[in-house]
Amino acid sequence: MSPDLAARFARIALGHVTREYPHKADHVMAADADAYIPRHVHPIFFGSFDWHSCVHGYWLLARLRRLFPDLAEAGAIDALFADAFTPDKVEAERAYLDRPASRGFERPYGWAWLLMLASELRVGASVHADTLQPLADAFVARFREHLPMLTYPVRVGTHANTAFALVLADRYARVAGDTALQDLMASRARDWFGADRAAQGWEPSGEDFLSPALAEALAMQRVLPPDPFARWFGDFLPHLARGEPAALLTPAQVSDRSDGKIAHLDGLNLSRAWAMRALAGATGSDVLADAAERHLAAAIDEVAGDYMGEHWLASFALLALTGVD
């Protein structure tokens, strides 16, 4: 991660977090009064095509601001954050969650990214961390309510993936010292994934931006001590040393980057690179380390160009380059 690349990513995010349109809403209307104008309903996270992408665009800027304090774009980031993170605007975002129709709003992907943003502001000792905290508290409460009633994990390669949300929420719980949330997530992960063996790696699907297999492995790496994780991982991917499953280790091909769903596959290559790097560090797997570099090379130059990818891919590139912590 170089200063030049950090500056490029910052400029990309600054160009879309306050771009209101085009916009894809996660919004249920129960009456005419619920008509939706993004900036009115979400005074902070109205840009970047959708709510969750706007949240992780702010996360990208917060992380770059921390890692590269001399960034030329630091002043623009500071001005943006000062305008966005005010008590009134945070309360409006939080109050939206009180709507009866908002129970499933952004579950769990947006929840987890909001907590990642909150944790990044805390780690960076940002003056805005306390201001955002009521919204973070609201999503923590939602995780506490939802996880015990989720009988089965969601194993898709898109926004609903349970394991990915656990990884991001675990980072917040560690930073916040929320051991109760950590314990709850660890217990549920063991219930859902603890007996999984010999993952087939039947992926990617045509619209994936997450690897179901690697997200699960990464979640287990976060919640298990090293030795139990090593045993679990050896059973989960027993033929990894000989390069199997091959589909899991092969970068996805992207046929049309103007198609928002097909462009997800660039995100898959980046999120796989992130997961593979983390898992290679935990297991010493050269196979994963080599595959991570191939996946990163396949997508790192594709983070800008068409807005269908540009509004979110730099966040995944930064995750691949710097990890979750």
XYZ file of C-alpha atoms in Angstrom:
325
model
C 0.000 0.000 0.000
C 1.785 3.109 -1.258
C 1.017 6.801 -0.683
C 0.231 7.182 -4.382
C -2.287 4.339 -4.286
C -3.777 5.702 -1.056
C -4.264 9.082 -2.725
C -5.916 7.447 -5.722
C -8.304 5.491 -3.508
C -9.111 8.616 -1.490
C -9.955 10.586 -4.624
C -12.208 7.786 -5.841
C -14.150 7.685 -2.565
C -14.368 11.462 -2.258
C -15.909 11.425 -5.713
C -18.805 9.167 -4.794
C -19.714 9.281 -1.083
C -21.706 12.477 -1.692
C -22.910 11.534 -5.182
C -26.629 11.052 -4.589
C -27.627 9.569 -7.941
C -27.862 6.973 -9.345
C -29.188 5.405 -6.152
C -30.446 1.939 -5.200
C -32.549 2.015 -2.042
C -33.110 -0.617 0.627
C -36.381 0.973 1.659
C -39.854 -0.380 2.378
C -42.754 2.025 1.906
C -45.929 1.519 3.907
C -47.664 4.724 2.805
C -47.273 7.779 0.588
C -45.506 9.524 3.447
C -42.646 7.036 3.098
C -41.614 8.385 -0.303
C -37.843 8.221 -0.620
C -35.306 10.911 -1.444
C -31.852 9.604 -0.456
C -30.404 12.750 1.114
C -33.566 13.395 3.131
C -33.841 9.875 4.504
C -30.112 9.222 5.033
C -28.369 12.552 5.656
C -24.933 10.903 6.013
C -24.981 7.767 3.869
C -26.946 8.934 0.814
C -24.200 8.573 -1.799
C -22.197 5.803 -3.457
C -25.207 4.190 -5.195
C -26.425 2.471 -2.006
C -26.282 2.856 1.763
C -23.754 0.139 2.532
C -21.315 1.236 -0.185
C -21.447 4.752 1.205
C -20.666 3.412 4.668
C -17.609 1.516 3.515
C -16.563 4.483 1.391
C -16.386 6.457 4.635
C -14.501 3.528 6.204
C -11.949 3.688 3.381
C -11.438 7.402 3.963
C -11.140 6.959 7.731
C -8.554 4.212 7.318
C -6.498 6.135 4.779
C -6.651 9.217 7.005
C -5.180 7.139 9.841
C -2.563 5.240 7.850
C -1.416 8.193 5.732
C -1.703 11.346 7.896
C 0.199 13.432 5.335
C -2.147 12.540 2.495
C -2.853 15.520 0.258
C -6.546 14.657 0.466
C -6.553 14.792 4.291
C -8.094 18.260 4.382
C -10.947 17.224 2.108
C -11.547 14.137 4.259
C -11.587 16.200 7.447
C -14.053 18.688 5.961
C -16.313 15.906 4.734
C -16.326 14.166 8.124
C -16.999 17.420 9.988
C -20.037 18.023 7.799
C -21.300 14.426 7.905
C -20.802 13.308 11.492
C -22.993 15.673 13.462
C -25.302 14.596 16.291
C -28.430 15.534 14.326
C -27.429 13.577 11.239
C -26.374 10.533 13.244
C -29.687 10.625 15.090
C -31.577 10.758 11.792
C -29.710 7.650 10.587
C -30.415 5.919 13.891
C -34.078 6.932 13.958
C -34.590 5.354 10.532
C -33.989 1.998 12.209
C -37.020 2.554 14.472
C -39.408 2.205 11.531
C -41.301 -1.124 11.737
C -40.418 -1.763 8.092
C -36.690 -1.274 8.754
C -36.121 -4.433 10.780
C -34.206 -6.111 7.959
C -32.563 -2.941 6.674
C -29.035 -3.751 5.440
C -28.898 -7.015 7.399
C -26.150 -8.084 7.996
C -23.760 -6.534 5.472
C -24.504 -2.887 6.182
C -24.617 -3.573 9.916
C -21.125 -5.039 9.828
C -19.655 -2.264 7.686
C -21.090 0.395 9.977
C -19.330 -1.309 12.882
C -16.107 -1.434 10.853
C -16.392 2.319 10.309
C -17.038 2.878 14.018
C -14.030 0.759 14.960
C -11.802 2.621 12.502
C -12.817 5.977 13.981
C -12.018 4.613 17.457
C -8.611 3.263 16.466
C -7.777 6.530 14.753
C -8.820 8.493 17.859
C -11.160 10.490 15.652
C -13.166 13.290 17.200
C -16.169 11.778 15.406
C -16.039 8.373 17.095
C -18.269 9.356 20.003
C -20.714 11.123 17.700
C -21.221 7.990 15.601
C -21.449 5.699 18.641
C -25.276 5.770 19.034
C -25.628 4.350 15.531
C -22.988 1.697 16.253
C -24.818 0.804 19.474
C -28.038 0.344 17.519
C -26.410 -2.156 15.170
C -24.734 -4.009 18.029
C -28.193 -4.392 19.552
C -29.458 -5.756 16.246
C -26.681 -8.331 16.101
C -27.440 -9.392 19.677
C -31.106 -9.890 18.804
C -30.630 -11.499 15.410
C -27.805 -13.990 15.888
C -29.553 -16.219 18.463
C -32.622 -16.583 16.220
C -30.649 -17.310 13.045
C -31.013 -21.084 12.979
C -28.979 -21.516 9.802
C -26.148 -19.345 8.474
C -26.535 -17.639 5.121
C -23.807 -19.047 2.880
C -24.227 -17.008 -0.312
C -21.457 -15.019 -1.968
C -23.297 -11.710 -1.705
C -24.532 -9.246 0.931
C -26.429 -11.684 3.152
C -23.362 -13.824 3.921
C -23.265 -14.476 7.652
C -19.578 -15.321 8.011
C -18.364 -12.112 6.383
C -20.502 -10.054 8.744
C -19.050 -11.929 11.728
C -15.497 -11.097 10.663
C -16.184 -7.361 10.427
C -18.299 -7.269 13.587
C -15.586 -9.171 15.447
C -13.131 -6.417 14.619
C -15.475 -3.883 16.179
C -16.031 -6.051 19.260
C -12.271 -6.347 19.821
C -11.699 -2.625 19.460
C -14.670 -1.764 21.683
C -13.823 -4.425 24.272
C -17.284 -5.951 23.829
C -16.499 -9.464 25.041
C -20.184 -10.363 25.282
C -20.635 -9.735 21.544
C -17.428 -11.646 20.806
C -18.608 -14.611 22.851
C -22.010 -14.634 21.166
C -20.492 -14.570 17.687
C -17.963 -17.265 18.562
C -20.671 -19.521 19.935
C -22.880 -19.111 16.885
C -19.965 -19.624 14.470
C -19.045 -22.892 16.161
C -22.671 -24.009 16.004
C -23.003 -23.161 12.322
C -19.602 -24.104 10.954
C -17.813 -26.278 13.498
C -18.741 -29.612 11.880
C -18.091 -28.527 8.269
C -15.672 -30.808 6.441
C -14.208 -31.113 2.933
C -15.557 -27.907 1.395
C -16.215 -28.492 -2.287
C -15.500 -24.967 -3.427
C -18.421 -24.860 -5.855
C -17.834 -21.223 -6.617
C -17.975 -18.630 -7.915
C -21.557 -18.052 -8.776
C -22.059 -15.454 -11.463
C -22.750 -12.535 -9.111
C -20.494 -13.341 -6.135
C -18.266 -10.767 -4.523
C -17.505 -12.974 -1.520
C -16.206 -16.531 -1.317
C -18.580 -18.551 0.886
C -15.818 -21.038 1.694
C -13.104 -18.512 2.494
C -15.444 -16.202 4.419
C -16.401 -19.137 6.618
C -12.760 -20.084 7.151
C -11.883 -16.508 8.011
C -14.731 -16.317 10.525
C -13.538 -19.501 12.203
C -9.968 -18.190 12.265
C -11.242 -15.128 14.134
C -13.226 -17.032 16.761
C -11.117 -20.163 17.417
C -7.750 -20.393 19.207
C -4.854 -21.223 16.840
C -4.586 -24.978 17.455
C -8.316 -25.783 17.216
C -8.507 -23.594 14.115
C -5.588 -25.420 12.481
C -7.345 -28.749 13.030
C -10.657 -27.406 11.756
C -9.058 -25.796 8.695
C -7.175 -28.976 7.803
C -10.467 -30.854 7.749
C -12.317 -28.068 5.951
C -9.869 -27.845 3.010
C -8.067 -31.192 3.238
C -6.594 -31.094 -0.299
C -5.404 -27.509 -0.308
C -1.723 -28.441 -0.470
C -2.276 -30.060 -3.852
C -4.171 -27.053 -5.185
C -7.736 -28.210 -4.637
C -10.444 -27.102 -4.955
C -8.995 -25.537 -8.105
C -11.985 -23.244 -8.687
C -11.458 -21.679 -5.283
C -7.861 -20.795 -6.149
C -8.460 -19.470 -9.679
C -9.269 -15.772 -10.203
C -12.724 -15.089 -11.577
C -13.137 -13.714 -15.103
C -15.186 -10.528 -15.511
C -16.944 -10.268 -18.866
C -18.726 -6.888 -18.527
C -17.770 -4.260 -15.957
C -20.715 -2.050 -16.903
C -23.067 -4.708 -15.521
C -23.248 -4.121 -11.776
C -23.842 -7.759 -10.858
C -21.150 -9.177 -13.156
C -18.763 -6.505 -11.843
C -19.197 -8.157 -8.445
C -16.598 -10.659 -9.621
C -13.854 -8.021 -9.406
C -14.856 -7.699 -5.758
C -14.676 -11.455 -5.408
C -11.080 -11.445 -6.590
C -10.249 -8.720 -4.086
C -12.103 -10.284 -1.157
C -10.539 -13.666 -1.915
C -7.108 -12.002 -1.931
C -7.863 -10.511 1.493
C -9.097 -13.820 2.927
C -6.262 -15.833 1.384
C -3.626 -13.479 2.748
C -5.103 -13.658 6.234
C -5.488 -17.428 6.135
C -2.001 -17.922 4.691
C -0.626 -15.940 7.608
C -2.507 -18.145 10.052
C -1.684 -21.473 8.400
C 1.608 -20.943 6.571
C 0.019 -22.062 3.295
C 2.137 -21.150 0.274
C -0.749 -22.243 -1.951
C -3.005 -19.588 -0.448
C -0.267 -16.945 -0.485
C 0.396 -17.521 -4.194
C -3.312 -17.559 -5.050
C -3.809 -14.327 -3.117
C -1.287 -12.499 -5.273
C -2.891 -13.801 -8.468
C -6.317 -12.664 -7.325
C -5.023 -9.249 -6.319
C -3.253 -8.776 -9.646
C -6.460 -9.680 -11.504
C -8.491 -6.870 -9.932
C -6.337 -4.126 -8.424
C -6.346 -2.066 -11.640
C -10.122 -2.368 -12.056
C -11.275 -0.282 -9.086
C -12.225 2.717 -11.232
C -13.712 3.263 -14.641
C -17.359 2.278 -14.674
C -19.439 3.553 -11.757
C -20.950 0.097 -11.208
C -17.616 -0.953 -9.773
C -16.107 2.401 -8.892
C -18.608 3.137 -6.118
C -17.297 0.237 -3.986
C -14.303 -1.682 -5.318
C -11.602 0.529 -3.807
C -12.901 -0.401 -0.347
C -12.365 -4.073 -1.131
C -8.946 -3.338 -2.570
C -7.985 -1.570 0.640
C -9.284 -4.522 2.647
C -7.120 -6.834 0.526
C -4.046 -4.646 1.022
C -4.376 -3.800 4.722
C -6.545 -6.557 6.223
C -9.483 -6.200 8.541
C -7.546 -4.917 11.585
